[in-house]
C-alpha positions as YAML, in Angstrom:
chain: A
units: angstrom
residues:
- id: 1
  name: UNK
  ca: [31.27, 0.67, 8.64]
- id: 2
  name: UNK
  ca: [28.86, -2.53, 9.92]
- id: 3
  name: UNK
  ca: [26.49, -0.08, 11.87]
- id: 4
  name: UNK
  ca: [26.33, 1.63, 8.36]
- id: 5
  name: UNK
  ca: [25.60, -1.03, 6.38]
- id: 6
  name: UNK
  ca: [23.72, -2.73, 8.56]
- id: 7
  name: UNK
  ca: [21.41, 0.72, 8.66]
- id: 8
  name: UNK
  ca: [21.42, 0.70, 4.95]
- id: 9
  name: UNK
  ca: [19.99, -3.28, 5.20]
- id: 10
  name: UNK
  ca: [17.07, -2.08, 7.74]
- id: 11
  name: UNK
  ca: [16.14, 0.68, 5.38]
- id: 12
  name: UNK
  ca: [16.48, -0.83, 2.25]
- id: 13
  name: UNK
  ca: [13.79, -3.88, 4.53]
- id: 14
  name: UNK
  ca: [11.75, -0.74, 5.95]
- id: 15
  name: UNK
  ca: [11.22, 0.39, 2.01]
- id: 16
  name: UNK
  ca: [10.67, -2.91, 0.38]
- id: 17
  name: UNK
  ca: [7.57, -3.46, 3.19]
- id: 18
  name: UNK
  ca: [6.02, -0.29, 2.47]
- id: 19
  name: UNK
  ca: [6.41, -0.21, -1.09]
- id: 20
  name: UNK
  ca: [4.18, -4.06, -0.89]
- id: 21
  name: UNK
  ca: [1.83, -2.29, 1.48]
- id: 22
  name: UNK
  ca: [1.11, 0.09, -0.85]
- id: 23
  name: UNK
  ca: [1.34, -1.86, -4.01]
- id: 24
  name: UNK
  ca: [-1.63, -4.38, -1.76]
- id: 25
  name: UNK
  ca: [-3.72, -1.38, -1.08]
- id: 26
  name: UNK
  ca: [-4.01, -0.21, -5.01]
- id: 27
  name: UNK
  ca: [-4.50, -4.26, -5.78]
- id: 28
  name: UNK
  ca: [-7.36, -4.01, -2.78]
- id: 29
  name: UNK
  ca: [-8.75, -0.42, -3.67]
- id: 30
  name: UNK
  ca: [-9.32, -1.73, -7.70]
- id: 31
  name: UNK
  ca: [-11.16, -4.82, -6.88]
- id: 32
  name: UNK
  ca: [-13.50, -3.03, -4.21]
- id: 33
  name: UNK
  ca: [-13.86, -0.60, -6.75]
- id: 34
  name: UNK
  ca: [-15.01, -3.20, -9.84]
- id: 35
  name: UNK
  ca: [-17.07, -5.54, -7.30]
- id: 36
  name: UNK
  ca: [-19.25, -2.89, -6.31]
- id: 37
  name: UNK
  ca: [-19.47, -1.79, -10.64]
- id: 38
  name: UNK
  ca: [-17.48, 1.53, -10.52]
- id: 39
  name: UNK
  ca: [-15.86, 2.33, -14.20]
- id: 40
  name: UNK
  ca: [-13.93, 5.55, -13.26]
- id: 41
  name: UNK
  ca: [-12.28, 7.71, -10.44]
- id: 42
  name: UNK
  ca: [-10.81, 10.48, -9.93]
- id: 43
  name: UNK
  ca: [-6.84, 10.48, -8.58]
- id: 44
  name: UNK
  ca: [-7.57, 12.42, -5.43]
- id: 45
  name: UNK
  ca: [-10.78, 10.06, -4.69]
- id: 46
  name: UNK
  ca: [-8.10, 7.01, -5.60]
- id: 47
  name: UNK
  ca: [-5.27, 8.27, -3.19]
- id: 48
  name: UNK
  ca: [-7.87, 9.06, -0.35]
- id: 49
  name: UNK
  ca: [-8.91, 5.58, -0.25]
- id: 50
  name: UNK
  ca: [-5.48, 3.97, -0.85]
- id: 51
  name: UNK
  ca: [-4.76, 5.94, 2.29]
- id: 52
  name: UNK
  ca: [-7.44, 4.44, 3.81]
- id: 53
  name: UNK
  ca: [-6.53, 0.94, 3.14]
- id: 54
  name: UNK
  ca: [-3.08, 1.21, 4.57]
- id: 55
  name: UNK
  ca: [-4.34, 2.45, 7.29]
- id: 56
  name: UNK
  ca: [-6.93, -0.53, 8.03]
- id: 57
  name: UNK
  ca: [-6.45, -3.51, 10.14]
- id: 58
  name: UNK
  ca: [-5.36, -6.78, 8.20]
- id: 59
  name: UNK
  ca: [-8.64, -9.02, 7.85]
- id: 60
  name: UNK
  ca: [-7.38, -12.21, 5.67]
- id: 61
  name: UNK
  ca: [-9.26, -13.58, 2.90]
...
């Protein structure tokens, strides 16, 4: 019973850190998108670049 819910409290961690990942790579991809004056985009041009961004090395701000 602990080993389960203590694998349940990992993944429920493991999900929660990708899902802010991901939610910090759309935040990143939209405002490299309106600095550099792009108005529109197409989905498969957005999720190539969000998969980009994930996939990047943290540079802070």
């Amino acid at each position: 019973m602990v080993n389960r819910d203590k694998a349940l409290a990992q993944a429920t961690l493991a999900f929660s850190l990708a899902e802010h990942d991901a939610i910090a790579a759309v935040a990143k991809m939209f405002d490299r998108l309106a600095s550099s004056g792009v108005r529109t985009i197409s989905t498969e041009k957005a999720a190539e670049l969000i998969h980009e961004m994930l996939h990047e090395p943290e540079i802070p701000d």
